[in-house]
Amino acid sequence: MKQTFKILCGILICISIVSFTAKTASADAVINDEDTSYDRYIAFGQDLKASEKQKVLQGFGISESDLSNYKTIEITNQEEHDYLGDYIDSKVIGSRALSSVMVVKTEKGSGIQVETKNITYCTSGMYCNALVTAGLEDAQVTVVGPFGISGTSALVGAMKAYSVMTGKEISESTMDAATDELVTTAELADTIGDSEKVEQLVAAVKQKVFADNLTTKDDIHDAVQASANALDLNLSDDDVNKITDMMEKVSKVDVDVDAIKDQAKDIYNKLKDSGIDFSKVDTQGLADKVGNFFSNIFDAVKDFFTGLFG
């Protein structure tokens, strides 16, 4: 009876799929004592009032005097419109650049960790997905608003800060694909009402697209549908088409495939940490104990993730 209960709990875990957004929470920032400005960057919204900037600094956990340890840049409202204008109504973007981002370099192989404060629309997992697409790696990213704001514009700041920090130019097409991904994911999460599942869906689809080198719209569409089914996520045809169009654009970007695989594999590993190893589960025995319905659900999730990671 206890074993059956454990298996049932495992099924529920598989259906809900735990969040992968705090992928590298244990990574410590690596600071160069001789010149910390090359390891710590802040992109401030250009239109912050003095009082608002103080609130942002508090969100970052630093004071005005600490800024000497950071390289600071500004994000303009025009830049927000340039990158977001194709995806968000100009009235929503507004006339003031307020979103601010801190990017701190971390040790090699630590991945991307994202924290948000006073951000009401975009989640840390959404930023993480989009930033991987943009080519970011090994960084601690903190997104802060002076008060509750959507946070969509912060992606521009994060990409610009990382570009300055590394000296690596992020192409227009890459920035466009990452922006499209963030906005599409946020809109879908708002429609469905489950941001975690949408974050996981995007990470899983991206893994399948790059691992299998999918380039045609039909193949990517099938990957979206298969991923949604594995995560027990019911999408409308319109939702599937939106993700397909977005992912078709992402598929053309020069992305670090290993970083994408690590994101998706983190979901699988967390399930294993919970005592569920897809490669070792006897689903036929499960069917005998709890019925074909639950066994079939488990099989779908098992086949999907073992297909990703062998």
CSV table of C-alpha atoms in Angstrom, one decimal:
chain,number,residue,atom,x,y,z
A,1,MET,CA,0.0,0.0,0.0
A,2,LYS,CA,2.8,2.4,0.9
A,3,GLN,CA,4.5,1.6,-2.4
A,4,THR,CA,1.3,2.2,-4.4
A,5,PHE,CA,0.9,5.5,-2.6
A,6,LYS,CA,4.5,6.5,-3.4
A,7,ILE,CA,3.9,5.7,-7.1
A,8,LEU,CA,0.7,7.7,-7.2
A,9,CYS,CA,2.5,10.6,-5.6
A,10,GLY,CA,5.2,10.2,-8.3
A,11,ILE,CA,2.5,10.4,-11.0
A,12,LEU,CA,1.2,13.6,-9.5
A,13,ILE,CA,4.7,15.0,-9.5
A,14,CYS,CA,5.1,14.1,-13.1
A,15,ILE,CA,1.9,15.7,-14.1
A,16,SER,CA,2.7,19.0,-12.3
A,17,ILE,CA,6.5,18.9,-13.1
A,18,VAL,CA,8.5,20.8,-10.6
A,19,SER,CA,10.0,24.2,-11.5
A,20,PHE,CA,13.5,24.5,-12.8
A,21,THR,CA,13.9,28.3,-12.3
A,22,ALA,CA,16.4,28.2,-9.4
A,23,LYS,CA,18.8,26.1,-11.4
A,24,THR,CA,22.0,27.4,-10.0
A,25,ALA,CA,21.0,28.9,-6.6
A,26,SER,CA,24.1,27.5,-4.9
A,27,ALA,CA,26.5,29.2,-7.2
A,28,ASP,CA,28.6,31.9,-5.5
A,29,ALA,CA,29.5,35.0,-7.5
A,30,VAL,CA,33.1,35.1,-8.6
A,31,ILE,CA,34.4,38.6,-8.0
A,32,ASN,CA,37.7,39.9,-9.3
A,33,ASP,CA,39.3,41.7,-6.3
A,34,GLU,CA,41.5,43.8,-8.6
A,35,ASP,CA,38.7,45.2,-10.7
A,36,THR,CA,35.2,44.2,-9.7
A,37,SER,CA,33.6,46.3,-12.4
A,38,TYR,CA,34.3,43.6,-15.0
A,39,ASP,CA,32.2,41.1,-13.0
A,40,ARG,CA,29.3,43.2,-11.8
A,41,TYR,CA,27.0,45.2,-14.1
A,42,ILE,CA,23.8,47.1,-13.6
A,43,ALA,CA,21.5,48.4,-16.3
A,44,PHE,CA,19.3,51.2,-14.8
A,45,GLY,CA,16.1,52.4,-16.5
A,46,GLN,CA,17.0,55.8,-17.7
A,47,ASP,CA,13.8,57.5,-16.5
A,48,LEU,CA,14.0,56.4,-12.8
A,49,LYS,CA,13.4,59.3,-10.4
A,50,ALA,CA,15.9,59.6,-7.5
A,51,SER,CA,13.4,58.1,-5.0
A,52,GLU,CA,12.7,55.2,-7.4
A,53,LYS,CA,16.4,54.6,-8.0
A,54,GLN,CA,16.8,54.2,-4.3
A,55,LYS,CA,14.1,51.6,-4.2
A,56,VAL,CA,15.8,49.7,-7.0
A,57,LEU,CA,19.1,49.8,-5.1
A,58,GLN,CA,17.4,48.4,-2.1
A,59,GLY,CA,16.0,45.6,-4.2
A,60,PHE,CA,19.5,44.9,-5.4
A,61,GLY,CA,20.7,44.9,-1.8
A,62,ILE,CA,23.2,47.6,-2.3
A,63,SER,CA,23.6,51.3,-1.5
A,64,GLU,CA,24.6,54.3,-3.6
A,65,SER,CA,28.2,54.0,-2.3
A,66,ASP,CA,28.4,50.4,-3.5
A,67,LEU,CA,28.0,51.5,-7.2
A,68,SER,CA,31.7,52.1,-7.5
A,69,ASN,CA,32.1,48.3,-7.5
A,70,TYR,CA,29.7,48.1,-10.5
A,71,LYS,CA,29.8,49.1,-14.2
A,72,THR,CA,26.6,50.9,-14.8
A,73,ILE,CA,24.7,51.6,-18.0
A,74,GLU,CA,21.3,52.9,-18.9
A,75,ILE,CA,18.3,51.5,-20.8
A,76,THR,CA,16.3,54.1,-22.7
A,77,ASN,CA,12.6,54.0,-23.4
A,78,GLN,CA,13.4,54.2,-27.1
A,79,GLU,CA,15.4,51.0,-26.8
A,80,GLU,CA,12.4,49.4,-25.1
A,81,HIS,CA,10.2,50.4,-28.0
A,82,ASP,CA,12.8,49.2,-30.6
A,83,TYR,CA,12.9,45.7,-29.2
A,84,LEU,CA,9.4,45.2,-27.8
A,85,GLY,CA,7.4,47.2,-30.3
A,86,ASP,CA,6.7,44.3,-32.6
A,87,TYR,CA,5.3,42.3,-29.7
A,88,ILE,CA,3.7,44.7,-27.2
A,89,ASP,CA,1.4,47.6,-27.8
A,90,SER,CA,3.3,50.9,-27.5
A,91,LYS,CA,0.9,52.1,-24.8
A,92,VAL,CA,1.8,49.1,-22.7
A,93,ILE,CA,5.5,49.8,-23.1
A,94,GLY,CA,4.8,53.3,-22.0
A,95,SER,CA,7.1,56.4,-22.1
A,96,ARG,CA,9.4,55.7,-19.1
A,97,ALA,CA,12.2,53.2,-18.8
A,98,LEU,CA,12.0,51.8,-15.3
A,99,SER,CA,13.1,48.2,-15.3
A,100,SER,CA,16.6,47.7,-13.9
A,101,VAL,CA,18.8,44.6,-14.0
A,102,MET,CA,21.9,43.5,-12.1
A,103,VAL,CA,24.1,40.9,-13.8
A,104,VAL,CA,26.9,39.4,-11.8
A,105,LYS,CA,29.4,37.0,-13.4
A,106,THR,CA,29.5,33.5,-11.7
A,107,GLU,CA,31.9,30.6,-11.9
A,108,LYS,CA,32.2,28.7,-15.2
A,109,GLY,CA,29.5,26.0,-15.5
A,110,SER,CA,27.2,27.5,-12.8
A,111,GLY,CA,24.5,28.4,-15.3
A,112,ILE,CA,22.0,31.2,-15.0
A,113,GLN,CA,20.2,32.2,-11.8
A,114,VAL,CA,17.4,34.7,-12.0
A,115,GLU,CA,15.6,36.6,-9.2
A,116,THR,CA,12.8,39.1,-9.6
A,117,LYS,CA,11.5,41.8,-7.3
A,118,ASN,CA,8.5,44.0,-8.0
A,119,ILE,CA,8.0,42.2,-11.3
A,120,THR,CA,4.4,41.3,-11.8
A,121,TYR,CA,4.2,39.7,-15.3
A,122,CYS,CA,7.4,37.9,-16.1
A,123,THR,CA,8.7,35.1,-13.9
A,124,SER,CA,12.3,34.2,-13.2
A,125,GLY,CA,11.9,31.0,-15.3
A,126,MET,CA,10.7,33.1,-18.3
A,127,TYR,CA,13.8,35.3,-18.0
A,128,CYS,CA,16.0,32.2,-17.7
A,129,ASN,CA,14.6,30.7,-20.9
A,130,ALA,CA,15.0,33.9,-22.9
A,131,LEU,CA,18.4,34.6,-21.6
A,132,VAL,CA,19.7,31.2,-22.6
A,133,THR,CA,18.4,31.9,-26.1
A,134,ALA,CA,20.2,35.2,-26.0
A,135,GLY,CA,23.4,33.4,-25.2
A,136,LEU,CA,23.9,34.3,-21.6
A,137,GLU,CA,25.8,31.9,-19.4
A,138,ASP,CA,27.2,31.7,-15.9
A,139,ALA,CA,25.5,34.7,-14.4
A,140,GLN,CA,23.4,35.8,-11.5
A,141,VAL,CA,20.6,38.1,-12.8
A,142,THR,CA,18.4,40.2,-10.5
A,143,VAL,CA,15.5,42.1,-12.1
A,144,VAL,CA,14.0,44.9,-10.0
A,145,GLY,CA,11.2,47.4,-10.4
A,146,PRO,CA,10.8,50.5,-8.3
A,147,PHE,CA,7.2,49.3,-7.8
A,148,GLY,CA,5.0,46.6,-9.4
A,149,ILE,CA,5.7,46.6,-13.1
A,150,SER,CA,5.4,44.0,-15.8
A,151,GLY,CA,9.2,43.6,-16.3
A,152,THR,CA,9.2,42.8,-20.1
A,153,SER,CA,11.6,45.7,-20.8
A,154,ALA,CA,14.1,44.3,-18.3
A,155,LEU,CA,15.2,41.6,-20.8
A,156,VAL,CA,16.7,44.4,-23.0
A,157,GLY,CA,18.7,45.6,-20.0
A,158,ALA,CA,19.9,42.1,-19.1
A,159,MET,CA,21.1,41.5,-22.7
A,160,LYS,CA,22.8,44.9,-23.0
A,161,ALA,CA,24.5,44.5,-19.6
A,162,TYR,CA,25.8,41.0,-20.5
A,163,SER,CA,27.0,42.2,-23.9
A,164,VAL,CA,29.0,45.0,-22.3
A,165,MET,CA,30.3,42.7,-19.6
A,166,THR,CA,31.6,40.0,-22.0
A,167,GLY,CA,32.4,42.2,-25.0
A,168,LYS,CA,30.3,39.8,-27.1
A,169,GLU,CA,27.8,41.5,-29.4
A,170,ILE,CA,24.3,40.0,-29.3
A,171,SER,CA,22.9,40.1,-32.8
A,172,GLU,CA,19.7,41.8,-33.7
A,173,SER,CA,18.1,38.5,-34.7
A,174,THR,CA,19.1,36.9,-31.4
A,175,MET,CA,17.8,39.8,-29.3
A,176,ASP,CA,14.6,39.7,-31.3
A,177,ALA,CA,14.1,35.9,-30.9
A,178,ALA,CA,14.8,36.2,-27.1
A,179,THR,CA,12.3,39.1,-26.8
A,180,ASP,CA,9.7,37.2,-28.8
A,181,GLU,CA,10.2,34.2,-26.5
A,182,LEU,CA,9.8,36.2,-23.3
A,183,VAL,CA,6.6,37.9,-24.5
A,184,THR,CA,5.0,34.8,-26.0
A,185,THR,CA,5.8,32.8,-22.8
A,186,ALA,CA,4.4,35.5,-20.6
A,187,GLU,CA,1.2,35.9,-22.6
A,188,LEU,CA,0.7,32.1,-22.7
A,189,ALA,CA,1.2,31.8,-18.9
A,190,ASP,CA,-1.4,34.6,-18.5
A,191,THR,CA,-3.9,32.7,-20.7
A,192,ILE,CA,-3.4,29.3,-19.2
A,193,GLY,CA,-2.8,30.5,-15.6
A,194,ASP,CA,0.2,28.3,-14.9
A,195,SER,CA,3.5,30.0,-15.4
A,196,GLU,CA,5.6,27.0,-14.2
A,197,LYS,CA,4.2,24.6,-16.7
A,198,VAL,CA,4.6,27.1,-19.5
A,199,GLU,CA,8.2,27.7,-18.5
A,200,GLN,CA,8.8,23.9,-18.5
A,201,LEU,CA,7.1,23.6,-21.9
A,202,VAL,CA,9.3,26.1,-23.5
A,203,ALA,CA,12.4,24.6,-22.1
A,204,ALA,CA,11.4,21.1,-23.2
A,205,VAL,CA,10.4,22.2,-26.7
A,206,LYS,CA,13.7,24.1,-27.1
A,207,GLN,CA,15.6,21.0,-26.1
A,208,LYS,CA,13.8,18.8,-28.7
A,209,VAL,CA,14.2,21.4,-31.4
A,210,PHE,CA,17.9,21.8,-31.0
A,211,ALA,CA,18.7,18.2,-30.0
A,212,ASP,CA,16.9,16.8,-33.1
A,213,ASN,CA,17.8,19.7,-35.3
A,214,LEU,CA,14.2,20.5,-36.2
A,215,THR,CA,13.9,23.2,-38.8
A,216,THR,CA,10.6,22.8,-40.5
A,217,LYS,CA,7.4,24.3,-39.2
A,218,ASP,CA,5.6,21.0,-39.2
A,219,ASP,CA,8.3,19.2,-37.2
A,220,ILE,CA,8.5,22.1,-34.6
A,221,HIS,CA,4.7,22.0,-34.4
A,222,ASP,CA,4.8,18.3,-33.6
A,223,ALA,CA,7.5,18.9,-31.0
A,224,VAL,CA,5.3,21.6,-29.3
A,225,GLN,CA,2.3,19.2,-29.2
A,226,ALA,CA,4.4,16.3,-27.9
A,227,SER,CA,5.9,18.4,-25.2
A,228,ALA,CA,2.5,19.7,-24.2
A,229,ASN,CA,1.1,16.2,-24.0
A,230,ALA,CA,4.0,15.0,-21.9
A,231,LEU,CA,3.4,17.8,-19.4
A,232,ASP,CA,-0.4,17.2,-19.4
A,233,LEU,CA,-0.9,20.7,-20.7
A,234,ASN,CA,-4.0,21.4,-22.8
A,235,LEU,CA,-3.2,24.0,-25.4
A,236,SER,CA,-5.5,25.5,-28.0
A,237,ASP,CA,-4.6,25.4,-31.7
A,238,ASP,CA,-3.8,29.1,-31.5
A,239,ASP,CA,-1.5,28.6,-28.5
A,240,VAL,CA,0.4,25.8,-30.3
A,241,ASN,CA,0.8,27.9,-33.4
A,242,LYS,CA,2.1,30.9,-31.4
A,243,ILE,CA,4.8,28.7,-29.7
A,244,THR,CA,5.6,27.1,-33.1
A,245,ASP,CA,6.1,30.5,-34.7
A,246,MET,CA,8.3,31.7,-31.8
A,247,MET,CA,10.3,28.5,-31.7
A,248,GLU,CA,10.9,28.5,-35.4
A,249,LYS,CA,12.6,31.9,-35.0
A,250,VAL,CA,14.6,30.6,-32.0
A,251,SER,CA,15.7,27.6,-34.0
A,252,LYS,CA,17.6,29.9,-36.4
A,253,VAL,CA,19.7,31.4,-33.5
A,254,ASP,CA,23.2,30.2,-32.7
A,255,VAL,CA,22.4,28.9,-29.2
A,256,ASP,CA,24.6,26.9,-26.7
A,257,VAL,CA,22.9,23.6,-27.1
A,258,ASP,CA,24.5,22.2,-23.9
A,259,ALA,CA,22.9,25.1,-21.9
A,260,ILE,CA,19.5,24.3,-23.3
A,261,LYS,CA,19.9,20.6,-22.6
A,262,ASP,CA,20.9,21.4,-19.0
A,263,GLN,CA,17.7,23.4,-18.5
A,264,ALA,CA,15.5,20.6,-19.7
A,265,LYS,CA,17.5,17.9,-18.0
A,266,ASP,CA,17.1,19.7,-14.7
A,267,ILE,CA,13.4,18.9,-14.8
A,268,TYR,CA,14.3,15.2,-15.3
A,269,ASN,CA,16.9,15.3,-12.5
A,270,LYS,CA,14.5,16.9,-10.0
A,271,LEU,CA,12.0,14.1,-10.7
A,272,LYS,CA,14.7,11.6,-10.0
A,273,ASP,CA,15.6,13.4,-6.8
A,274,SER,CA,12.0,12.9,-5.8
A,275,GLY,CA,12.4,9.2,-6.1
A,276,ILE,CA,11.1,8.9,-9.7
A,277,ASP,CA,13.5,7.4,-12.2
A,278,PHE,CA,11.7,7.1,-15.5
A,279,SER,CA,14.2,4.6,-16.9
A,280,LYS,CA,13.5,2.1,-14.1
A,281,VAL,CA,9.8,2.4,-13.5
A,282,ASP,CA,7.8,-0.8,-14.3
A,283,THR,CA,4.7,0.8,-15.9
A,284,GLN,CA,3.2,-2.6,-16.6
A,285,GLY,CA,3.3,-3.4,-12.9
A,286,LEU,CA,1.9,0.0,-12.2
A,287,ALA,CA,-1.0,-0.7,-14.5
A,288,ASP,CA,-1.8,-3.8,-12.5
A,289,LYS,CA,-1.8,-1.8,-9.3
A,290,VAL,CA,-3.5,1.5,-10.2
A,291,GLY,CA,-5.1,0.9,-13.5
A,292,ASN,CA,-4.3,1.7,-17.2
A,293,PHE,CA,-5.4,5.3,-17.0
A,294,PHE,CA,-2.6,6.4,-14.6
A,295,SER,CA,-0.2,4.0,-16.2
A,296,ASN,CA,-0.7,5.5,-19.6
A,297,ILE,CA,-0.1,9.0,-18.2
A,298,PHE,CA,3.1,7.9,-16.6
A,299,ASP,CA,4.2,6.2,-19.9
A,300,ALA,CA,3.7,9.4,-21.8
A,301,VAL,CA,5.8,11.4,-19.5
A,302,LYS,CA,8.4,8.6,-19.2
A,303,ASP,CA,8.7,8.2,-22.9
A,304,PHE,CA,9.1,11.9,-23.4
A,305,PHE,CA,11.9,12.6,-21.0
A,306,THR,CA,13.8,9.3,-21.6
A,307,GLY,CA,13.6,10.3,-25.3
A,308,LEU,CA,15.3,13.6,-24.4
A,309,PHE,CA,18.0,12.2,-22.3
A,310,GLY,CA,18.3,8.5,-23.2
